[in-house]
Amino acid sequence: MGIIEKIREIEAEMARTQKNKATEYHLGQLKAKIAKLRTQLLEPPKGSSGGGEGFEVTKFGHGRVALIGFPSVGKSTLLTMLTGTHSEAASYEFTTLTCIPGIIHYNDTKIQLLDLPGIIEGASEGKGRGRQVIAVAKSSDIVLMVLDASKSEGHRQILTKELEAVGLRLNKRPPQIYFKKKKTGGISFNSTHPLTHVDEKLCYQILHEYKIHNAELNFDRLLAKMWEEMGLVRVYTKPQGQQPDFGDPVVLSADRGGCTVEDFCNHIHRSLVKDVKYVLAWGTSARHYPQHCGLSHVLQDEDVVQIVKKKEKEEEGRGRFKSHSTAPARISDRVKKAPLKT
């Protein structure tokens, strides 16, 4: 029996099983089995070297976006318009047969855009080149659905179903669960808040389904709650003529010093404020990119800031009275010239 048949058999069993307190553990085990089988759908066939020609694209830039859609809905045209990379487009279906990457330069960042072959209903089960396409989409930061406006809403629903069938959580935050395998020690279970859908026994059964017998499992919303309550604001610096430094943000807080541009400058150095001519800001606090800001501008989380300093004042006069001479100021210090030969 193949993987698809096993999944359908388990789904049929779940449909026959009534949902109540006595069957919740059995249903949990069945869900774990389906999740495991769906993961196996994306694994390359035994004996193959990888995902197929054109699908192994090295990650590049600050983020990756995958274009997903049915054949001939405009993915290749969109890639060419946004990146300038040529991707063959035609009026017939399945024009793109491999993964074609392009780079979008936006707000001083580089975003990798992937034009993937069109998928069809049943892609999650391996129809067409659906497995390879969805595997690449799963490695992306954003999945961008490209739809034909003249078609029915059913196309979006089909795409959503195909992606969720292999574990892609569309428009949902990852669950706050910490999981770490161990060599020994059994399974340690901890939760910082009341659980409503699973309990310790069900988690053990799911882990055993994956043949995991030693692990550390923690259902944790504590860190997210701490972050939310503290109201921390990360601000990234951008030197003039250079890319932003996303590795070491300046962390501000309304309760500790404030979140204005002036607070940001004081955090770097107390003497910086008096040298500021103006500030350029990118991010959610800016109305447009970049926005010229004053010292009272309130920054928000993940803003990027560039400080433009005042020019150093020229000395020794102004305008046409400015002197650029390097000659000695006193007559006595001047070097006497040799007498003229006669």
Coordinates of C-alpha atoms in Angstrom, one line a residue:
M1 CA 0.0 0.0 0.0
G2 CA 1.4 3.4 -1.0
I3 CA 1.6 6.5 1.1
I4 CA -1.5 8.1 -0.5
E5 CA -3.6 5.0 0.2
K6 CA -2.4 4.9 3.8
I7 CA -3.4 8.6 4.3
R8 CA -6.8 8.0 2.8
E9 CA -7.4 5.0 4.9
I10 CA -6.5 6.9 8.1
E11 CA -8.7 9.8 7.1
A12 CA -11.6 7.4 6.5
E13 CA -11.1 5.9 10.0
M14 CA -11.1 9.4 11.6
A15 CA -14.3 10.2 9.8
R16 CA -15.9 7.1 11.2
T17 CA -14.7 7.7 14.8
Q18 CA -16.9 9.8 17.1
K19 CA -15.2 12.7 18.8
N20 CA -15.5 12.4 22.6
K21 CA -13.3 12.1 25.7
A22 CA -12.8 8.4 25.2
T23 CA -11.5 8.7 21.6
E24 CA -9.4 11.8 21.8
Y25 CA -6.2 9.9 22.3
H26 CA -6.9 7.5 19.4
L27 CA -7.7 10.5 17.1
G28 CA -4.5 12.2 18.3
Q29 CA -2.5 9.1 17.2
L30 CA -4.2 9.0 13.9
K31 CA -3.3 12.7 13.3
A32 CA 0.3 12.0 14.2
K33 CA 0.4 9.2 11.6
I34 CA -1.0 11.4 8.9
A35 CA 1.5 14.1 9.7
K36 CA 4.3 11.6 9.4
L37 CA 3.0 10.2 6.1
R38 CA 2.6 13.7 4.6
T39 CA 6.2 14.5 5.5
Q40 CA 7.3 11.4 3.7
L41 CA 5.5 12.7 0.6
L42 CA 8.0 15.5 0.2
E43 CA 11.0 13.2 0.6
P44 CA 12.8 12.4 -2.7
P45 CA 12.3 8.9 -4.0
K46 CA 14.8 6.3 -2.9
G47 CA 17.9 6.2 -5.2
S48 CA 17.4 9.8 -6.5
S49 CA 20.0 12.4 -5.9
G50 CA 17.7 15.3 -5.0
G51 CA 14.6 17.3 -5.9
G52 CA 15.3 17.3 -9.6
E53 CA 17.0 19.6 -12.1
G54 CA 16.4 23.3 -11.4
F55 CA 14.8 22.9 -8.0
E56 CA 18.0 23.1 -5.8
V57 CA 18.3 26.9 -5.6
T58 CA 20.8 28.3 -3.0
K59 CA 19.2 30.8 -0.6
F60 CA 20.3 34.4 -1.2
G61 CA 19.5 37.8 0.3
H62 CA 17.5 38.7 3.4
G63 CA 14.4 36.7 2.6
R64 CA 12.9 34.2 0.1
V65 CA 9.5 34.4 -1.5
A66 CA 8.0 31.6 -3.6
L67 CA 5.3 32.2 -6.3
I68 CA 2.7 29.4 -6.1
G69 CA -0.2 29.0 -8.5
F70 CA -1.8 27.1 -11.3
P71 CA -0.2 27.0 -14.7
S72 CA -0.4 30.2 -16.8
V73 CA -1.6 32.6 -14.2
G74 CA 1.2 35.1 -14.6
K75 CA 4.0 34.0 -12.3
S76 CA 6.7 34.3 -14.9
T77 CA 5.5 37.7 -16.0
L78 CA 5.4 38.9 -12.4
L79 CA 9.0 37.7 -11.8
T80 CA 10.2 39.5 -14.9
M81 CA 8.5 42.8 -13.8
L82 CA 9.8 42.7 -10.2
T83 CA 13.3 41.4 -10.8
G84 CA 14.2 41.9 -14.4
T85 CA 15.1 38.2 -14.6
H86 CA 13.7 36.6 -17.8
S87 CA 11.4 33.7 -17.2
E88 CA 9.7 32.3 -20.3
A89 CA 6.0 33.1 -20.5
A90 CA 3.5 31.9 -23.1
S91 CA -0.2 31.3 -23.6
Y92 CA 0.1 27.6 -23.1
E93 CA 0.3 25.8 -19.8
F94 CA 3.5 24.5 -18.0
T95 CA 5.8 27.0 -19.7
T96 CA 8.1 27.0 -16.6
L97 CA 9.5 23.6 -15.9
T98 CA 12.2 24.4 -13.4
C99 CA 12.7 26.9 -10.5
I100 CA 13.8 30.3 -11.8
P101 CA 15.2 32.7 -9.2
G102 CA 15.4 36.5 -9.3
I103 CA 16.4 39.3 -6.9
I104 CA 14.2 42.2 -5.8
H105 CA 16.1 45.3 -4.5
Y106 CA 13.8 47.0 -2.1
N107 CA 14.4 49.3 0.9
D108 CA 18.1 48.5 0.9
T109 CA 17.4 44.8 1.2
K110 CA 17.7 41.9 -1.3
I111 CA 14.7 39.6 -1.6
Q112 CA 15.0 36.3 -3.5
L113 CA 11.9 35.6 -5.6
L114 CA 11.3 32.1 -7.0
D115 CA 9.2 31.4 -10.0
L116 CA 8.0 27.8 -9.5
P117 CA 6.2 25.6 -12.1
G118 CA 2.5 25.6 -11.9
I119 CA 0.9 23.0 -9.7
I120 CA -2.4 21.1 -10.1
E121 CA -4.9 19.6 -7.8
G122 CA -3.3 16.6 -6.2
A123 CA 0.2 18.1 -6.1
S124 CA 0.7 17.2 -2.4
E125 CA 0.1 13.6 -3.5
G126 CA 2.8 13.8 -6.1
K127 CA 0.9 14.7 -9.2
G128 CA 2.9 16.6 -11.8
R129 CA 6.0 17.9 -10.1
G130 CA 4.0 18.9 -7.1
R131 CA 6.3 17.4 -4.5
Q132 CA 9.4 19.3 -5.7
V133 CA 7.4 22.6 -6.0
I134 CA 5.9 22.4 -2.5
A135 CA 9.2 21.3 -1.0
V136 CA 10.8 24.5 -2.3
A137 CA 7.8 26.6 -1.1
K138 CA 8.2 25.1 2.3
S139 CA 11.8 26.4 2.5
S140 CA 10.6 30.0 1.7
D141 CA 9.8 32.8 4.2
I142 CA 6.6 33.8 2.3
V143 CA 4.4 31.8 -0.1
L144 CA 2.8 34.2 -2.5
M145 CA -0.3 32.8 -4.3
V146 CA -0.8 34.0 -7.8
L147 CA -4.4 33.7 -9.0
D148 CA -6.3 34.3 -12.2
A149 CA -8.9 37.0 -11.3
S150 CA -11.2 35.6 -14.0
K151 CA -11.3 32.2 -12.3
S152 CA -13.5 31.1 -9.3
E153 CA -12.5 31.4 -5.7
G154 CA -12.1 27.6 -5.8
H155 CA -8.5 27.9 -7.1
R156 CA -7.4 29.6 -3.9
Q157 CA -9.1 27.0 -1.8
I158 CA -7.4 24.2 -3.8
L159 CA -4.0 25.8 -3.4
T160 CA -4.6 26.2 0.4
K161 CA -5.6 22.6 0.7
E162 CA -2.6 21.3 -1.2
L163 CA -0.1 23.4 0.9
E164 CA -1.8 22.6 4.3
A165 CA -1.8 18.9 3.4
V166 CA 2.0 18.9 3.8
G167 CA 2.1 21.0 6.9
L168 CA 2.4 24.6 5.6
R169 CA 0.6 26.8 8.2
L170 CA -0.7 29.7 6.0
N171 CA -1.1 33.0 7.8
K172 CA -0.6 31.4 11.2
R173 CA 2.2 31.9 13.7
P174 CA 4.2 28.8 14.7
P175 CA 3.1 27.2 17.9
Q176 CA 5.1 28.2 21.0
I177 CA 6.5 24.7 21.5
Y178 CA 10.1 23.9 22.3
F179 CA 11.4 20.5 21.3
K180 CA 14.8 19.0 21.7
K181 CA 16.0 15.4 21.2
K182 CA 18.1 13.8 23.9
K183 CA 20.2 10.6 24.0
T184 CA 19.0 9.4 27.3
G185 CA 16.7 10.5 30.2
G186 CA 13.3 9.7 28.7
I187 CA 10.8 12.4 27.9
S188 CA 10.5 15.6 30.1
F189 CA 7.3 17.5 29.7
N190 CA 6.7 21.1 30.9
S191 CA 4.0 23.7 30.3
T192 CA 3.9 27.3 31.4
H193 CA 0.2 27.7 30.8
P194 CA -3.0 25.5 30.8
L195 CA -3.3 23.2 27.7
T196 CA -6.7 23.0 25.9
H197 CA -6.1 20.7 23.0
V198 CA -3.4 18.2 24.1
D199 CA -2.1 16.8 27.4
E200 CA 1.1 15.0 28.5
K201 CA -0.3 11.5 27.7
L202 CA -1.2 12.5 24.1
C203 CA 2.2 14.1 23.6
Y204 CA 3.9 10.9 24.7
Q205 CA 1.8 8.9 22.2
I206 CA 2.7 11.3 19.3
L207 CA 6.4 11.1 20.1
H208 CA 6.3 7.3 20.2
E209 CA 4.7 7.3 16.8
Y210 CA 7.9 9.1 15.6
K211 CA 10.0 6.6 17.6
I212 CA 11.2 9.4 19.9
H213 CA 11.7 8.1 23.4
N214 CA 14.2 10.7 24.8
A215 CA 13.3 14.4 24.4
E216 CA 12.7 17.7 26.2
L217 CA 9.2 19.1 25.4
N218 CA 8.0 22.6 26.6
F219 CA 4.8 24.4 25.7
D220 CA 6.0 27.9 26.3
R221 CA 4.3 31.2 25.9
L222 CA 6.3 32.8 28.7
L223 CA 9.0 34.4 26.4
A224 CA 6.4 35.8 24.0
K225 CA 4.4 37.2 26.9
M226 CA 7.5 38.7 28.4
W227 CA 8.5 40.4 25.1
E228 CA 5.0 41.7 24.7
E229 CA 4.8 43.2 28.2
M230 CA 8.3 44.8 28.1
G231 CA 7.5 46.6 24.9
L232 CA 11.0 46.3 23.6
V233 CA 11.8 48.1 20.4
R234 CA 14.7 47.0 18.1
V235 CA 16.2 49.7 15.9
Y236 CA 18.8 48.9 13.3
T237 CA 21.5 51.4 12.2
K238 CA 22.4 52.2 8.6
P239 CA 25.7 54.0 8.0
Q240 CA 25.6 56.4 5.0
G241 CA 26.2 54.6 1.7
Q242 CA 26.1 51.1 3.3
Q243 CA 23.6 48.4 4.0
P244 CA 21.7 48.3 7.4
D245 CA 23.4 46.4 10.2
F246 CA 20.8 43.8 11.1
G247 CA 23.1 41.9 13.4
D248 CA 23.2 44.2 16.4
P249 CA 20.1 46.3 17.0
V250 CA 19.8 49.2 19.5
V251 CA 17.2 48.0 21.9
L252 CA 14.9 50.7 23.3
S253 CA 12.0 50.7 25.7
A254 CA 9.3 53.2 26.7
D255 CA 9.9 52.4 30.3
R256 CA 13.6 52.7 30.2
G257 CA 14.8 55.8 28.5
G258 CA 12.1 56.1 25.8
C259 CA 11.8 55.3 22.1
T260 CA 12.4 58.6 20.3
V261 CA 15.2 59.4 17.9
E262 CA 16.8 61.5 20.6
D263 CA 16.7 58.4 23.0
F264 CA 18.2 56.4 20.2
C265 CA 21.1 58.9 19.8
N266 CA 21.7 59.0 23.5
H267 CA 21.8 55.2 23.6
I268 CA 24.7 55.3 21.1
H269 CA 26.5 58.3 22.7
R270 CA 25.4 61.3 24.8
S271 CA 27.3 63.7 22.6
L272 CA 25.7 62.5 19.4
V273 CA 22.5 64.6 19.7
K274 CA 24.2 68.0 19.2
D275 CA 25.8 66.8 15.9
V276 CA 22.6 65.5 14.3
K277 CA 21.5 67.4 11.2
Y278 CA 18.6 65.2 10.4
V279 CA 17.6 61.5 10.5
L280 CA 16.3 59.1 7.8
A281 CA 13.9 56.3 9.0
W282 CA 12.6 53.2 7.4
G283 CA 10.0 51.0 9.0
T284 CA 6.5 51.0 10.5
S285 CA 7.0 54.4 12.1
A286 CA 7.7 56.0 8.7
R287 CA 5.0 57.4 6.5
H288 CA 7.1 56.9 3.4
Y289 CA 10.6 55.4 2.7
P290 CA 12.8 57.0 3.8
Q291 CA 11.2 59.7 6.0
H292 CA 13.1 62.7 7.3
C293 CA 12.7 62.8 11.0
G294 CA 13.5 65.1 13.9
L295 CA 14.7 64.2 17.4
S296 CA 11.1 63.8 18.7
H297 CA 10.1 61.1 16.2
V298 CA 8.9 57.9 18.0
L299 CA 10.5 54.8 16.6
Q300 CA 8.9 51.4 16.4
D301 CA 10.1 47.8 16.5
E302 CA 12.5 46.8 13.6
D303 CA 12.8 50.4 12.3
V304 CA 16.1 51.3 10.4
V305 CA 17.7 54.6 11.2
Q306 CA 20.4 56.6 9.4
I307 CA 21.9 59.6 11.2
V308 CA 23.2 62.5 9.0
K309 CA 25.6 64.7 11.0
K310 CA 26.2 68.4 10.6
K311 CA 29.3 69.3 8.7
E312 CA 32.3 70.6 10.7
K313 CA 32.5 74.4 10.7
E314 CA 35.2 76.0 8.6
E315 CA 37.5 78.3 10.5
E316 CA 39.5 81.3 9.4
G317 CA 36.8 83.4 7.8
R318 CA 33.7 82.9 5.7
G319 CA 32.9 83.2 2.1
R320 CA 35.4 85.1 -0.1
F321 CA 37.3 86.1 3.1
K322 CA 38.1 82.4 3.8
S323 CA 41.9 81.7 3.8
H324 CA 43.3 78.5 2.5
S325 CA 46.9 79.6 2.9
T326 CA 49.3 77.5 4.9
A327 CA 52.0 80.3 5.1
P328 CA 53.3 81.3 8.5
A329 CA 51.2 83.9 10.3
R330 CA 54.2 85.9 11.6
I331 CA 56.7 87.8 9.3
S332 CA 59.6 86.7 11.5
D333 CA 58.7 83.0 10.8
R334 CA 58.8 83.4 7.1
V335 CA 61.8 81.9 5.2
K336 CA 63.9 84.5 3.6
K337 CA 64.5 84.2 -0.1
A338 CA 68.0 84.0 -1.5
P339 CA 69.3 87.2 -2.9
L340 CA 69.0 87.6 -6.7
K341 CA 72.1 87.0 -8.7
T342 CA 73.4 89.9 -10.6

